[in-house]
Coordinates of C-alpha atoms in Angstrom, one line a residue:
Chain A
M1 CA -14.1 191.6 52.0
A2 CA -17.4 193.1 53.2
Y3 CA -19.9 191.5 50.9
Q4 CA -22.9 193.4 52.2
L5 CA -21.1 196.5 50.9
L6 CA -19.8 194.7 47.9
S7 CA -23.2 194.0 46.4
P8 CA -24.0 197.7 45.6
A9 CA -20.3 198.1 44.6
I10 CA -20.7 195.4 42.0
M11 CA -23.5 197.3 40.4
D12 CA -21.3 200.4 40.2
A13 CA -18.2 198.6 39.0
V14 CA -19.5 196.1 36.4
Q15 CA -18.7 197.1 32.9
T16 CA -20.7 197.3 29.8
E17 CA -18.3 197.2 26.9
N18 CA -18.8 199.3 23.8
K19 CA -20.7 197.4 21.1
P20 CA -18.6 196.0 18.2
K21 CA -19.0 197.9 15.0
N22 CA -19.4 196.9 11.3
G23 CA -20.8 193.5 11.9
V24 CA -17.9 192.3 14.0
V25 CA -18.8 189.7 16.6
S26 CA -16.8 189.7 19.8
K27 CA -16.5 186.3 21.5
Q28 CA -15.2 185.3 24.9
T29 CA -15.5 181.8 26.4
F30 CA -16.5 181.3 30.1
R31 CA -16.5 178.3 32.3
F32 CA -19.5 177.8 34.6
P33 CA -18.3 175.3 37.3
H34 CA -21.9 174.5 38.3
G35 CA -23.5 175.1 34.9
I36 CA -26.8 177.1 34.8
M37 CA -29.9 175.9 36.6
G38 CA -31.7 173.4 34.5
F39 CA -28.5 173.0 32.3
E40 CA -26.2 171.7 35.0
N41 CA -24.2 169.5 32.6
I42 CA -23.3 172.4 30.3
K43 CA -20.2 174.0 31.7
N44 CA -18.7 176.0 28.9
Y45 CA -20.3 179.0 27.2
C46 CA -19.3 181.6 24.6
L47 CA -20.4 185.2 25.2
L48 CA -21.3 186.8 21.9
D49 CA -21.8 190.5 21.2
K50 CA -23.2 191.4 17.8
E51 CA -23.8 194.9 16.6
E52 CA -27.2 194.2 15.1
D53 CA -28.5 192.9 18.5
G54 CA -28.5 196.4 20.1
P55 CA -28.0 196.2 23.9
F56 CA -28.4 192.4 24.0
W57 CA -25.7 189.8 24.2
W58 CA -25.8 186.0 23.7
L59 CA -24.5 183.3 25.9
Q60 CA -24.1 180.3 23.7
M61 CA -23.7 176.7 25.0
L62 CA -20.5 175.3 23.6
E63 CA -21.6 171.8 24.3
D64 CA -24.9 172.4 22.5
P65 CA -24.4 175.4 20.1
E66 CA -28.0 175.3 19.0
L67 CA -29.0 176.7 22.3
S68 CA -28.2 180.0 23.9
F69 CA -29.5 182.5 26.4
L70 CA -30.3 186.1 25.5
L71 CA -28.8 188.4 28.0
I72 CA -29.1 192.1 28.8
P73 CA -26.6 194.0 31.0
S74 CA -28.3 194.8 34.3
Q75 CA -27.4 198.5 34.1
V76 CA -29.1 198.8 30.7
G77 CA -32.3 196.8 31.4
F78 CA -32.7 197.5 35.2
P79 CA -30.6 200.4 36.3
N80 CA -32.2 200.4 39.8
Y81 CA -31.5 196.7 40.3
K82 CA -29.9 196.0 43.8
P83 CA -29.0 192.4 43.9
D84 CA -27.7 191.0 47.2
F85 CA -25.1 188.3 46.7
S86 CA -23.9 185.8 49.3
R87 CA -20.2 185.6 50.2
E88 CA -20.1 181.9 49.4
D89 CA -21.5 182.5 45.9
L90 CA -19.0 185.3 45.1
D91 CA -16.1 183.2 46.5
L92 CA -16.8 180.7 43.7
L93 CA -15.8 183.2 41.1
K94 CA -12.5 184.1 42.8
I95 CA -13.0 187.8 42.3
E96 CA -10.0 190.1 42.6
N97 CA -11.2 193.1 40.6
L98 CA -14.8 194.3 40.7
E99 CA -14.1 196.1 37.4
S100 CA -13.6 192.7 35.8
L101 CA -17.2 191.6 36.5
M102 CA -20.1 191.7 34.1
L103 CA -23.7 191.3 35.4
F104 CA -26.5 190.2 33.2
Q105 CA -30.2 189.3 33.3
V106 CA -31.4 186.2 31.3
V107 CA -34.1 187.4 28.9
T108 CA -37.0 185.2 27.7
V109 CA -38.6 186.1 24.4
H110 CA -42.2 185.1 24.4
P111 CA -44.1 183.9 21.3
D112 CA -46.0 187.2 21.2
G113 CA -42.8 189.2 21.1
R114 CA -42.8 190.3 24.7
A115 CA -39.5 190.1 26.5
T116 CA -39.1 189.4 30.3
A117 CA -36.0 189.2 32.4
N118 CA -35.0 187.0 35.3
L119 CA -34.1 189.2 38.3
K120 CA -34.0 186.4 40.9
G121 CA -31.1 184.6 39.2
P122 CA -28.6 187.0 37.4
I123 CA -25.6 185.8 35.5
I124 CA -22.2 187.1 36.7
L125 CA -19.0 186.7 34.6
N126 CA -15.5 187.3 35.8
R127 CA -13.3 188.4 32.9
D128 CA -10.1 187.9 34.9
N129 CA -10.4 184.2 35.0
Q130 CA -13.2 183.5 32.5
M131 CA -15.5 182.0 35.1
G132 CA -19.2 182.5 35.3
A133 CA -22.2 181.5 37.4
Q134 CA -25.9 182.0 37.8
F135 CA -26.6 183.0 41.4
V136 CA -29.9 183.1 43.3
V137 CA -29.7 186.6 44.9
K138 CA -30.3 186.7 48.7
N139 CA -33.1 189.2 48.2
A140 CA -34.8 187.1 45.5
V141 CA -38.3 187.6 47.2
E142 CA -38.1 191.2 46.1
Y143 CA -37.7 190.3 42.4
A144 CA -39.5 188.4 39.7
V145 CA -38.2 185.8 37.3
D146 CA -40.3 187.4 34.6
A147 CA -39.9 191.1 35.0
P148 CA -41.1 193.0 31.8
L149 CA -38.2 194.5 29.9
G150 CA -38.4 198.1 28.9
E151 CA -41.2 199.2 31.2
Chain B
M1 CA -36.6 158.1 49.4
L2 CA -34.8 157.5 52.7
V3 CA -36.9 158.7 55.6
L4 CA -35.3 159.3 59.0
S5 CA -36.8 160.6 62.3
R6 CA -34.6 163.1 64.0
K7 CA -35.0 165.1 67.2
T8 CA -34.1 168.8 67.6
G9 CA -30.3 169.0 68.1
E10 CA -29.7 165.9 66.1
S11 CA -28.3 165.7 62.6
I12 CA -27.6 163.6 59.6
I13 CA -24.4 163.3 57.5
I14 CA -24.3 162.8 53.8
D15 CA -21.4 161.4 51.9
G16 CA -19.0 162.2 54.8
Q17 CA -19.0 165.9 53.9
I18 CA -22.5 167.4 54.3
T19 CA -24.1 167.7 57.7
V20 CA -27.8 168.6 58.1
H21 CA -28.7 169.8 61.6
I22 CA -32.2 170.0 62.9
L23 CA -32.1 173.3 64.8
K24 CA -35.7 173.9 65.8
S25 CA -39.1 172.6 65.0
D26 CA -42.6 173.7 65.7
K27 CA -46.0 172.7 64.2
E28 CA -45.4 174.0 60.6
T29 CA -41.7 174.9 60.3
V30 CA -38.5 173.1 60.7
K31 CA -35.3 175.2 61.0
I32 CA -32.3 173.3 59.5
G33 CA -28.6 174.2 59.3
V34 CA -26.4 172.8 56.5
D35 CA -22.7 172.4 56.8
A36 CA -21.3 171.7 53.4
P37 CA -18.1 172.5 51.4
K38 CA -18.4 176.0 49.9
D39 CA -18.5 174.8 46.4
I40 CA -21.7 172.8 46.8
P41 CA -24.7 174.9 45.8
I42 CA -27.6 174.8 48.2
F43 CA -31.0 176.4 47.3
R44 CA -34.5 176.7 48.6
K45 CA -36.2 174.3 46.1
E46 CA -39.1 176.5 45.1
I47 CA -36.8 179.3 44.0
H48 CA -34.5 176.9 42.2
D49 CA -37.4 175.3 40.4
E50 CA -38.7 178.8 39.4
I51 CA -35.3 179.8 37.9
R52 CA -34.8 176.4 36.3
F53 CA -38.2 176.6 34.6
S54 CA -37.5 180.2 33.5
N55 CA -34.1 179.2 32.0
Q56 CA -35.6 176.3 30.1
K57 CA -38.1 178.8 28.5
A58 CA -35.4 181.3 27.8
A59 CA -32.9 178.9 26.1
T60 CA -33.2 179.6 22.4
A61 CA -31.3 179.5 19.0
P62 CA -28.6 182.1 18.9
D63 CA -29.8 183.5 15.6
T64 CA -33.2 184.5 16.9
D65 CA -34.5 187.7 15.2
L66 CA -34.6 190.4 17.8
T67 CA -36.1 193.0 15.5
K68 CA -39.6 191.8 16.3
L69 CA -39.0 192.2 20.0
K70 CA -41.7 194.5 21.5
T71 CA -39.5 196.4 23.9
P72 CA -38.2 200.0 23.9
V73 CA -34.9 198.8 25.2
M74 CA -34.0 197.8 21.6
A75 CA -33.8 201.4 20.7
K76 CA -30.8 202.1 22.9

């Protein structure tokens, strides 16, 4: 597969599911074979989508449920985002259908209420096999780890 | 820390499966090549550190109140 061409295709293909209604919480578990940077020992996560959280999703650590990452779908938060993924990275997720991928930014909520998003290291989830990873994009120098959200 | 001197064209092997080649070196820069199994993550350390630090700041309780978030994205 031509991964140079795949990277923009991923942005086109990744899905943002409709939000659950009436307080329903959708939950899916994902295995991160390499963990997430800084949390390498945590391999299993639960993706939560709650109606009241608007466009945001939660990625909760199953081994440490008190901790989670706030996520925003890339197409919602950064519609012009053009991440470039390496072939080796994408091979890890054993991707068969681009439509099964979800792409997110990790969001940091600062004490003053500002929110920033990490564009250097997005989270990709493959719903076909419930595998996930945080990759460093090849064009990381073009992007910030603390890009202001909603500007 | 193990310190080894290597010449251009030489290499070291780690754990029988990772080979680090010294490809080129000049005054300030050393160009290295790494042969490793595909499932071993390899990063430039400064970017890895930046993302790791960002993740540690981002990790929070899953019941955090997002209504106080100062971002217009919330309106979508």
